[in-house]
Amino acid sequence: MPQSSTPPPSAPGRSGVTANVVRGCLGNLVEWYDWFAYATFSIYFASVFFPEGNQTAQLLSTAVVFAVGFFMRPLGGWLLGAYADRFGRRRALTLSVTLMSAGSLTIAFAPGHDVIGLWAPALLVLARLAQGLSVGGEFGSSASYLSEVAPAGRRGFYSSFQYVSIVLGQLAALLVAIVLQNLLTEDQLHGWGWRVPFVIGAIAGLVVMYLRRSMEESTHFEQERARTAAERAGAAPAERKGLIALFAEYPRQLLAVFGLAIGGTVAFYTYTTYLQKYLVNTAGIPKATVTLIGFAALFVYMLMQPAVGALSDRVGRRPVMFAFSGGCMLLTVPLMTLLGRTSSPWIAFLLMTVALTFVTGYSALAAIIKAEMFPTKVRALGVGLPHALVTATFGGLTEPVALALKDAGRENLFFWYVTGCVGLTFLATLLVKEPSRTSHLDAPAAPAATPAPAKTAPLA
């Protein structure tokens, strides 16, 4: 194919890369803190927003509202993904954290069911809709930004910090839970203490909104913006963009992202979010002890992300993804069975850590393996929209499916459901090609004053 004389986009120096990654991840951390604060504290506020009933029924109600937030994520993936591809990663990331903070503020001050009746769960749903829109747009924009500012040969390492910040957000929510559980009584936590983490999230979001405005835009996007300006001036032929370009030009990549995300998302929410309720509701371990188990296991899980991301830079993306999907297919049923029967906090911690070790094979690569499939013009949309659709239909239903099967006395079927979803990721990995030295992230941009070179077959 004809090659442009324009040099490839250059990444900033190492200190510049680190500074941009940190600022991007701080916003990601706050967003996911807010997101997981809901899951962490739902065991306390379930009775506030919903009529009295048995614990499983109330948890099922809050889990359904959790799922409602997921169903806004495709809209967020579409709108904020397209916004990021058109106006920049920085502006999209700033907007997403603002929406998340607004949702947290609503939950923090919403009256309970005993005060305003059905308006209480309605406000909860409204807040989750705003947060779902935020998170739906966050993933694609964040994945694009981290992959674009990272230097070649280190993209797996730097992009893995997306899930470092996600897990760190969850750890922050758990840390707040541990502190409150030790400072407040059970009645105080159920009465008003659960509101504290949402106030913290709203305030932190305002701070990060300011910090994200100072982030540097990626060189890849700046070059794409210059090329688009040349198109409008008539100096270069116009290219299709947005949804039309995404579905017409990259159907194989979209299919691969769908498949990769299904098993990874279900496994992630099973072992990081639902498992805490599972240990309380099935294994019978006290809430405070489960919080400590989850915190310790997730801390180890967080530390594994950069190591596995760096490993993928050396051995490739496919071997690591096969290790995740193959391991989870073999181990999910026995691990979940043992976790449901143990009363030992140490055994529960060990089993949870084993499961999360395999999940790292997906989460450390979730951003980069998808971002490498698309060019700059549709990268945020191409990564964000299919990922958001999967999390809405599979991730958001993880807890409701698990709790509904438990309520029906068939909890073991959920273990096989997770195994089947991971099997789809195993098949999708077969569609993935290892990035070459001329991948979309390394390929030179077309000169602004000349027609763009013919498009090579996108990597999948």
Short mmCIF file of C-alpha atoms in Angstrom, two decimals:
data_model
loop_
_atom_site.label_atom_id
_atom_site.label_comp_id
_atom_site.label_asym_id
_atom_site.label_seq_id
_atom_site.Cartn_x
_atom_site.Cartn_y
_atom_site.Cartn_z
CA MET A 1 0.00 0.00 0.00
CA PRO A 2 1.21 3.60 -0.43
CA GLN A 3 2.97 4.89 2.64
CA SER A 4 2.76 8.44 3.91
CA SER A 5 5.94 10.31 4.66
CA THR A 6 4.31 11.70 7.80
CA PRO A 7 5.92 10.13 10.86
CA PRO A 8 3.82 8.06 13.21
CA PRO A 9 2.20 9.87 16.10
CA SER A 10 4.79 10.24 18.81
CA ALA A 11 3.95 9.55 22.41
CA PRO A 12 5.05 12.07 25.01
CA GLY A 13 8.09 11.32 27.15
CA ARG A 14 7.77 8.80 29.94
CA SER A 15 7.01 11.45 32.56
CA GLY A 16 4.40 12.99 30.24
CA VAL A 17 2.77 9.62 29.65
CA THR A 18 2.67 8.90 33.37
CA ALA A 19 1.15 12.31 34.19
CA ASN A 20 -1.61 11.91 31.60
CA VAL A 21 -2.35 8.34 32.65
CA VAL A 22 -2.58 9.38 36.30
CA ARG A 23 -4.96 12.24 35.55
CA GLY A 24 -7.09 10.02 33.35
CA CYS A 25 -7.16 7.25 35.93
CA LEU A 26 -8.08 9.57 38.82
CA GLY A 27 -11.32 10.35 37.04
CA ASN A 28 -11.83 6.69 36.25
CA LEU A 29 -11.23 5.87 39.92
CA VAL A 30 -13.90 8.31 41.13
CA GLU A 31 -16.44 7.13 38.58
CA TRP A 32 -16.00 3.51 39.54
CA TYR A 33 -15.94 4.36 43.23
CA ASP A 34 -19.41 5.87 42.78
CA TRP A 35 -20.52 2.90 40.70
CA PHE A 36 -19.37 0.31 43.21
CA ALA A 37 -20.50 2.33 46.23
CA TYR A 38 -24.01 1.41 45.15
CA ALA A 39 -23.19 -2.30 45.02
CA THR A 40 -21.21 -2.20 48.28
CA PHE A 41 -23.82 -0.34 50.35
CA SER A 42 -26.97 -1.82 48.80
CA ILE A 43 -27.11 -4.35 51.66
CA TYR A 44 -27.72 -1.35 53.95
CA PHE A 45 -30.08 0.87 51.94
CA ALA A 46 -32.21 -1.85 50.30
CA SER A 47 -34.78 -1.54 53.11
CA VAL A 48 -34.78 2.28 52.82
CA PHE A 49 -35.91 2.44 49.20
CA PHE A 50 -38.10 -0.68 49.03
CA PRO A 51 -40.98 -2.02 51.16
CA GLU A 52 -40.19 -4.46 53.95
CA GLY A 53 -39.64 -8.07 52.95
CA ASN A 54 -37.09 -10.86 53.20
CA GLN A 55 -33.44 -9.99 52.63
CA THR A 56 -33.15 -11.79 49.30
CA ALA A 57 -36.21 -9.97 47.89
CA GLN A 58 -34.84 -6.55 48.91
CA LEU A 59 -31.39 -7.34 47.52
CA LEU A 60 -33.04 -8.52 44.30
CA SER A 61 -34.84 -5.16 44.05
CA THR A 62 -31.63 -3.17 44.46
CA ALA A 63 -29.87 -5.50 41.99
CA VAL A 64 -32.58 -4.81 39.41
CA VAL A 65 -32.00 -1.06 39.85
CA PHE A 66 -28.28 -1.77 39.49
CA ALA A 67 -29.15 -3.47 36.20
CA VAL A 68 -31.23 -0.46 35.10
CA GLY A 69 -28.06 1.62 35.22
CA PHE A 70 -26.44 -0.92 32.93
CA PHE A 71 -29.18 -0.50 30.35
CA MET A 72 -28.25 3.17 29.96
CA ARG A 73 -24.69 2.21 29.18
CA PRO A 74 -25.23 1.52 25.44
CA LEU A 75 -26.67 5.02 25.07
CA GLY A 76 -23.65 6.39 26.93
CA GLY A 77 -21.29 4.28 24.83
CA TRP A 78 -22.89 5.64 21.67
CA LEU A 79 -23.35 9.31 22.60
CA LEU A 80 -20.17 9.86 24.59
CA GLY A 81 -18.15 7.60 22.27
CA ALA A 82 -19.21 9.63 19.24
CA TYR A 83 -18.59 12.81 21.26
CA ALA A 84 -15.06 11.64 22.11
CA ASP A 85 -14.29 10.78 18.47
CA ARG A 86 -15.55 14.18 17.33
CA PHE A 87 -14.58 16.61 20.09
CA GLY A 88 -11.80 14.82 21.94
CA ARG A 89 -11.12 12.26 24.66
CA ARG A 90 -10.50 14.93 27.31
CA ARG A 91 -13.87 16.65 26.89
CA ALA A 92 -15.74 13.35 26.88
CA LEU A 93 -13.99 12.13 30.03
CA THR A 94 -14.76 15.41 31.82
CA LEU A 95 -18.43 15.17 30.90
CA SER A 96 -18.71 11.56 32.06
CA VAL A 97 -17.36 12.26 35.56
CA THR A 98 -19.78 15.19 35.90
CA LEU A 99 -22.74 12.92 35.19
CA MET A 100 -21.50 10.38 37.72
CA SER A 101 -21.22 13.00 40.45
CA ALA A 102 -24.76 14.23 39.79
CA GLY A 103 -26.07 10.67 40.24
CA SER A 104 -24.22 10.22 43.52
CA LEU A 105 -25.54 13.51 44.86
CA THR A 106 -29.10 12.40 44.09
CA ILE A 107 -28.70 9.10 45.92
CA ALA A 108 -27.04 10.80 48.90
CA PHE A 109 -30.02 13.07 49.60
CA ALA A 110 -32.98 11.04 48.30
CA PRO A 111 -35.71 10.46 50.96
CA GLY A 112 -36.69 6.88 51.78
CA HIS A 113 -39.78 4.85 50.90
CA ASP A 114 -41.38 5.63 54.26
CA VAL A 115 -41.24 9.37 53.44
CA ILE A 116 -42.17 9.71 49.75
CA GLY A 117 -43.38 6.21 48.85
CA LEU A 118 -42.75 5.09 45.29
CA TRP A 119 -40.90 8.31 44.51
CA ALA A 120 -37.97 6.93 46.53
CA PRO A 121 -37.16 4.03 44.18
CA ALA A 122 -37.97 6.37 41.26
CA LEU A 123 -35.23 8.79 42.35
CA LEU A 124 -32.87 5.86 42.81
CA VAL A 125 -33.59 4.73 39.26
CA LEU A 126 -33.06 8.27 37.92
CA ALA A 127 -29.68 8.50 39.61
CA ARG A 128 -28.64 5.12 38.25
CA LEU A 129 -29.68 6.19 34.74
CA ALA A 130 -27.30 9.17 34.92
CA GLN A 131 -24.51 6.98 36.29
CA GLY A 132 -25.12 4.33 33.65
CA LEU A 133 -24.84 6.97 30.93
CA SER A 134 -21.59 8.12 32.49
CA VAL A 135 -19.95 4.70 32.81
CA GLY A 136 -21.15 3.69 29.34
CA GLY A 137 -19.21 6.56 27.83
CA GLU A 138 -16.25 6.26 30.17
CA PHE A 139 -14.94 2.90 29.01
CA GLY A 140 -14.48 3.65 25.32
CA SER A 141 -13.11 7.16 25.89
CA SER A 142 -10.74 5.99 28.62
CA ALA A 143 -9.54 2.96 26.66
CA SER A 144 -8.89 5.14 23.62
CA TYR A 145 -7.06 7.79 25.61
CA LEU A 146 -4.79 5.41 27.50
CA SER A 147 -3.90 3.43 24.39
CA GLU A 148 -3.20 6.59 22.39
CA VAL A 149 -0.93 8.30 24.92
CA ALA A 150 1.08 5.12 25.65
CA PRO A 151 4.30 4.41 23.69
CA ALA A 152 4.53 1.48 21.30
CA GLY A 153 5.65 -1.71 22.99
CA ARG A 154 4.25 -0.57 26.36
CA ARG A 155 0.58 -0.17 25.52
CA GLY A 156 -0.48 -3.31 27.32
CA PHE A 157 1.23 -2.08 30.48
CA TYR A 158 -0.15 1.47 30.45
CA SER A 159 -3.65 0.48 29.28
CA SER A 160 -3.91 -2.02 32.13
CA PHE A 161 -4.16 0.94 34.49
CA GLN A 162 -7.73 1.40 33.33
CA TYR A 163 -8.69 -1.61 35.44
CA VAL A 164 -6.23 -0.60 38.15
CA SER A 165 -8.32 2.54 38.57
CA ILE A 166 -11.56 0.57 38.32
CA VAL A 167 -10.46 -1.80 41.07
CA LEU A 168 -9.00 1.06 43.08
CA GLY A 169 -12.40 2.72 42.92
CA GLN A 170 -13.98 -0.45 44.26
CA LEU A 171 -11.33 -0.69 46.98
CA ALA A 172 -12.05 2.90 47.95
CA ALA A 173 -15.73 2.04 48.29
CA LEU A 174 -14.87 -0.99 50.40
CA LEU A 175 -12.44 1.04 52.54
CA VAL A 176 -15.18 3.56 53.26
CA ALA A 177 -17.42 0.62 54.16
CA ILE A 178 -14.82 -0.80 56.55
CA VAL A 179 -14.35 2.57 58.26
CA LEU A 180 -18.09 3.15 58.62
CA GLN A 181 -18.68 -0.40 59.85
CA ASN A 182 -16.17 0.23 62.62
CA LEU A 183 -17.38 3.72 63.51
CA LEU A 184 -21.14 3.24 63.28
CA THR A 185 -23.61 0.73 64.65
CA GLU A 186 -25.64 -1.55 62.38
CA ASP A 187 -28.74 0.62 62.97
CA GLN A 188 -26.84 3.79 62.10
CA LEU A 189 -25.55 2.24 58.88
CA HIS A 190 -29.05 1.22 57.85
CA GLY A 191 -30.47 4.55 58.98
CA TRP A 192 -28.14 7.21 57.55
CA GLY A 193 -24.54 5.95 57.42
CA TRP A 194 -24.96 4.50 53.92
CA ARG A 195 -25.43 8.05 52.57
CA VAL A 196 -21.87 9.12 53.52
CA PRO A 197 -20.06 7.34 50.65
CA PHE A 198 -22.29 8.99 48.07
CA VAL A 199 -21.55 12.44 49.50
CA ILE A 200 -17.83 11.62 49.29
CA GLY A 201 -18.23 10.49 45.68
CA ALA A 202 -20.08 13.65 44.64
CA ILE A 203 -17.43 15.94 46.15
CA ALA A 204 -14.53 13.93 44.69
CA GLY A 205 -16.19 14.05 41.29
CA LEU A 206 -16.21 17.84 41.29
CA VAL A 207 -12.48 17.86 42.08
CA VAL A 208 -11.67 15.38 39.31
CA MET A 209 -13.85 17.29 36.84
CA TYR A 210 -11.43 20.19 37.30
CA LEU A 211 -8.35 17.95 37.01
CA ARG A 212 -9.54 16.32 33.80
CA ARG A 213 -9.87 19.68 32.14
CA SER A 214 -6.07 20.03 32.44
CA MET A 215 -5.33 16.71 30.70
CA GLU A 216 -3.40 16.81 27.41
CA GLU A 217 -5.32 15.64 24.38
CA SER A 218 -3.81 12.62 22.61
CA THR A 219 -1.64 13.20 19.54
CA HIS A 220 -3.66 10.65 17.60
CA PHE A 221 -6.85 12.63 18.10
CA GLU A 222 -5.16 15.95 17.27
CA GLN A 223 -3.94 14.49 13.97
CA GLU A 224 -7.40 13.08 13.25
CA ARG A 225 -8.91 16.50 13.94
CA ALA A 226 -6.42 18.12 11.54
CA ARG A 227 -7.28 15.55 8.87
CA THR A 228 -11.00 16.21 9.37
CA ALA A 229 -10.41 19.94 8.99
CA ALA A 230 -8.59 19.24 5.71
CA GLU A 231 -11.58 17.22 4.52
CA ARG A 232 -13.91 20.12 5.22
CA ALA A 233 -11.55 22.47 3.36
CA GLY A 234 -11.60 20.15 0.38
CA ALA A 235 -7.90 19.25 0.64
CA ALA A 236 -8.64 15.57 1.27
CA PRO A 237 -11.48 13.19 0.39
CA ALA A 238 -14.10 12.81 3.09
CA GLU A 239 -14.33 9.51 4.97
CA ARG A 240 -17.33 7.91 6.60
CA LYS A 241 -17.42 8.24 10.37
CA GLY A 242 -19.65 7.42 13.29
CA LEU A 243 -22.07 4.49 13.35
CA ILE A 244 -22.20 4.19 9.56
CA ALA A 245 -18.45 3.70 9.27
CA LEU A 246 -18.35 1.46 12.33
CA PHE A 247 -20.92 -1.05 11.13
CA ALA A 248 -20.01 -0.89 7.42
CA GLU A 249 -16.22 -1.09 7.71
CA TYR A 250 -15.52 -2.99 10.95
CA PRO A 251 -18.12 -5.76 11.42
CA ARG A 252 -15.53 -8.42 12.31
CA GLN A 253 -13.97 -6.21 14.94
CA LEU A 254 -17.37 -5.46 16.44
CA LEU A 255 -18.15 -9.18 16.65
CA ALA A 256 -14.81 -9.81 18.36
CA VAL A 257 -15.40 -7.05 20.93
CA PHE A 258 -18.87 -8.44 21.69
CA GLY A 259 -17.49 -11.91 22.29
CA LEU A 260 -14.50 -10.78 24.32
CA ALA A 261 -16.65 -8.61 26.55
CA ILE A 262 -19.36 -11.20 27.30
CA GLY A 263 -17.30 -13.65 29.32
CA GLY A 264 -14.97 -11.02 30.75
CA THR A 265 -17.80 -8.82 31.97
CA VAL A 266 -19.83 -11.63 33.53
CA ALA A 267 -16.76 -13.08 35.25
CA PHE A 268 -15.66 -9.65 36.48
CA TYR A 269 -19.02 -8.79 38.06
CA THR A 270 -19.43 -12.30 39.44
CA TYR A 271 -16.14 -12.28 41.33
CA THR A 272 -15.89 -8.59 42.27
CA THR A 273 -19.49 -7.53 42.93
CA TYR A 274 -21.89 -10.44 43.35
CA LEU A 275 -19.45 -12.63 45.26
CA GLN A 276 -19.69 -10.42 48.35
CA LYS A 277 -23.47 -10.90 48.52
CA TYR A 278 -22.96 -14.60 47.77
CA LEU A 279 -20.64 -15.01 50.76
CA VAL A 280 -23.17 -13.27 53.02
CA ASN A 281 -26.37 -14.76 51.65
CA THR A 282 -25.19 -18.31 50.84
CA ALA A 283 -22.03 -19.04 52.83
CA GLY A 284 -23.36 -17.15 55.86
CA ILE A 285 -20.16 -15.19 56.54
CA PRO A 286 -20.80 -11.90 58.46
CA LYS A 287 -21.05 -8.71 56.36
CA ALA A 288 -18.08 -6.99 57.99
CA THR A 289 -15.87 -10.06 57.48
CA VAL A 290 -16.92 -10.33 53.83
CA THR A 291 -15.98 -6.69 53.32
CA LEU A 292 -12.47 -7.40 54.62
CA ILE A 293 -12.16 -10.53 52.43
CA GLY A 294 -13.24 -8.57 49.38
CA PHE A 295 -10.88 -5.71 50.12
CA ALA A 296 -7.84 -7.98 50.52
CA ALA A 297 -8.57 -10.07 47.43
CA LEU A 298 -9.28 -7.02 45.26
CA PHE A 299 -6.06 -5.35 46.41
CA VAL A 300 -4.07 -8.35 45.19
CA TYR A 301 -6.13 -8.37 41.99
CA MET A 302 -5.35 -4.68 41.39
CA LEU A 303 -1.60 -5.26 41.75
CA MET A 304 -1.70 -8.01 39.12
CA GLN A 305 -3.07 -5.76 36.35
CA PRO A 306 0.16 -4.00 35.24
CA ALA A 307 2.15 -7.24 35.44
CA VAL A 308 -0.28 -9.05 33.15
CA GLY A 309 -0.54 -6.03 30.85
CA ALA A 310 3.25 -5.97 30.52
CA LEU A 311 3.23 -9.74 29.92
CA SER A 312 0.88 -9.23 26.98
CA ASP A 313 3.38 -6.75 25.49
CA ARG A 314 5.94 -9.58 25.48
CA VAL A 315 3.96 -12.73 24.64
CA GLY A 316 0.96 -11.24 22.85
CA ARG A 317 -2.69 -10.59 23.66
CA ARG A 318 -4.12 -13.93 22.54
CA PRO A 319 -2.19 -16.26 24.89
CA VAL A 320 -3.18 -14.18 27.91
CA MET A 321 -6.83 -14.05 26.85
CA PHE A 322 -6.86 -17.81 26.25
CA ALA A 323 -5.46 -18.34 29.75
CA PHE A 324 -8.34 -16.30 31.20
CA SER A 325 -11.13 -17.98 29.27
CA GLY A 326 -9.77 -21.52 29.50
CA GLY A 327 -9.04 -21.25 33.22
CA CYS A 328 -12.44 -19.78 34.10
CA MET A 329 -14.26 -22.40 32.02
CA LEU A 330 -12.58 -25.16 34.03
CA LEU A 331 -12.68 -23.58 37.50
CA THR A 332 -15.89 -21.55 37.84
CA VAL A 333 -18.18 -24.40 38.94
CA PRO A 334 -15.81 -25.93 41.53
CA LEU A 335 -14.71 -22.54 42.88
CA MET A 336 -18.24 -21.20 43.32
CA THR A 337 -19.37 -24.48 44.88
CA LEU A 338 -16.55 -24.40 47.43
CA LEU A 339 -17.11 -20.70 48.17
CA GLY A 340 -20.77 -21.36 48.96
CA ARG A 341 -19.90 -24.11 51.43
CA THR A 342 -17.00 -22.57 53.31
CA SER A 343 -17.32 -20.71 56.59
CA SER A 344 -13.59 -19.93 56.80
CA PRO A 345 -12.64 -16.34 55.88
CA TRP A 346 -9.14 -17.51 54.91
CA ILE A 347 -10.40 -20.15 52.50
CA ALA A 348 -12.88 -17.68 51.03
CA PHE A 349 -10.05 -15.17 50.48
CA LEU A 350 -7.83 -17.80 48.85
CA LEU A 351 -10.56 -19.02 46.49
CA MET A 352 -11.59 -15.48 45.57
CA THR A 353 -7.97 -14.59 44.80
CA VAL A 354 -7.55 -17.68 42.60
CA ALA A 355 -10.64 -16.71 40.61
CA LEU A 356 -9.51 -13.09 40.24
CA THR A 357 -6.06 -14.21 39.07
CA PHE A 358 -7.66 -15.72 35.99
CA VAL A 359 -10.00 -12.74 35.52
CA THR A 360 -6.88 -10.54 35.33
CA GLY A 361 -6.17 -12.14 31.95
CA TYR A 362 -9.22 -10.31 30.64
CA SER A 363 -9.29 -7.10 32.64
CA ALA A 364 -5.63 -6.16 32.10
CA LEU A 365 -6.16 -6.42 28.33
CA ALA A 366 -9.76 -5.20 28.09
CA ALA A 367 -8.81 -1.70 26.93
CA ILE A 368 -5.86 -2.35 24.62
CA ILE A 369 -7.05 -5.50 22.87
CA LYS A 370 -10.18 -3.64 21.75
CA ALA A 371 -8.58 -0.27 21.03
CA GLU A 372 -6.03 -1.88 18.69
CA MET A 373 -8.84 -3.05 16.43
CA PHE A 374 -10.07 0.40 15.38
CA PRO A 375 -8.61 3.57 13.81
CA THR A 376 -8.75 6.91 15.62
CA LYS A 377 -11.85 8.13 13.79
CA VAL A 378 -14.09 5.48 15.39
CA ARG A 379 -11.95 4.12 18.23
CA ALA A 380 -13.92 5.43 21.23
CA LEU A 381 -17.22 4.49 19.60
CA GLY A 382 -15.96 1.13 18.37
CA VAL A 383 -14.67 0.16 21.80
CA GLY A 384 -17.38 1.80 23.90
CA LEU A 385 -20.63 0.90 22.13
CA PRO A 386 -20.28 -2.91 21.83
CA HIS A 387 -18.72 -3.09 25.30
CA ALA A 388 -21.62 -1.10 26.74
CA LEU A 389 -24.19 -3.27 24.94
CA VAL A 390 -22.62 -6.38 26.44
CA THR A 391 -22.43 -4.97 29.95
CA ALA A 392 -26.08 -3.94 29.68
CA THR A 393 -27.32 -7.33 28.58
CA PHE A 394 -24.89 -9.58 30.44
CA GLY A 395 -23.04 -7.60 33.11
CA GLY A 396 -26.11 -5.80 34.41
CA LEU A 397 -28.04 -9.04 34.69
CA THR A 398 -25.31 -10.95 36.52
CA GLU A 399 -26.63 -10.24 40.01
CA PRO A 400 -30.36 -10.46 39.17
CA VAL A 401 -29.82 -13.82 37.42
CA ALA A 402 -27.78 -15.15 40.34
CA LEU A 403 -30.26 -13.97 42.99
CA ALA A 404 -33.30 -15.11 41.02
CA LEU A 405 -31.83 -18.60 40.62
CA LYS A 406 -31.04 -18.68 44.32
CA ASP A 407 -34.60 -17.62 45.14
CA ALA A 408 -35.82 -20.47 42.91
CA GLY A 409 -33.55 -22.98 44.67
CA ARG A 410 -31.35 -23.56 41.58
CA GLU A 411 -28.29 -21.50 42.48
CA ASN A 412 -25.88 -24.00 40.92
CA LEU A 413 -27.24 -23.17 37.45
CA PHE A 414 -25.69 -19.74 37.76
CA PHE A 415 -22.21 -21.29 37.89
CA TRP A 416 -22.84 -22.97 34.54
CA TYR A 417 -24.23 -19.72 33.14
CA VAL A 418 -20.91 -17.98 33.95
CA THR A 419 -18.97 -20.88 32.40
CA GLY A 420 -20.98 -20.63 29.18
CA CYS A 421 -20.42 -16.89 28.90
CA VAL A 422 -16.66 -17.33 29.34
CA GLY A 423 -16.77 -19.98 26.62
CA LEU A 424 -17.98 -17.30 24.19
CA THR A 425 -14.91 -15.22 25.03
CA PHE A 426 -12.72 -18.24 24.28
CA LEU A 427 -14.30 -18.45 20.80
CA ALA A 428 -14.01 -14.69 20.24
CA THR A 429 -10.29 -14.81 20.99
CA LEU A 430 -9.90 -16.87 17.82
CA LEU A 431 -10.99 -13.76 15.88
CA VAL A 432 -8.26 -11.61 17.39
CA LYS A 433 -5.06 -10.97 15.47
CA GLU A 434 -1.92 -9.93 17.25
CA PRO A 435 -1.08 -6.25 16.59
CA SER A 436 1.75 -5.78 14.11
CA ARG A 437 4.16 -2.89 13.82
CA THR A 438 1.70 -1.24 11.44
CA SER A 439 -1.34 -1.49 13.71
CA HIS A 440 -3.88 1.35 13.80
CA LEU A 441 -2.13 2.84 16.82
CA ASP A 442 1.27 2.86 15.06
CA ALA A 443 0.23 3.65 11.51
CA PRO A 444 1.12 7.15 10.30
CA ALA A 445 -1.69 9.62 9.85
CA ALA A 446 -2.55 10.80 6.36
CA PRO A 447 -1.06 14.21 5.50
CA ALA A 448 -3.65 16.93 5.79
CA ALA A 449 -3.01 18.34 2.31
CA THR A 450 -3.08 15.10 0.34
CA PRO A 451 -5.62 12.34 -0.14
CA ALA A 452 -5.61 9.74 2.59
CA PRO A 453 -3.90 6.45 1.68
CA ALA A 454 -5.94 3.37 1.01
CA LYS A 455 -7.13 1.75 4.23
CA THR A 456 -5.46 -1.48 5.16
CA ALA A 457 -7.42 -4.35 6.56
CA PRO A 458 -8.11 -3.47 10.20
CA LEU A 459 -6.61 -5.70 12.85
CA ALA A 460 -9.07 -7.83 14.73
#
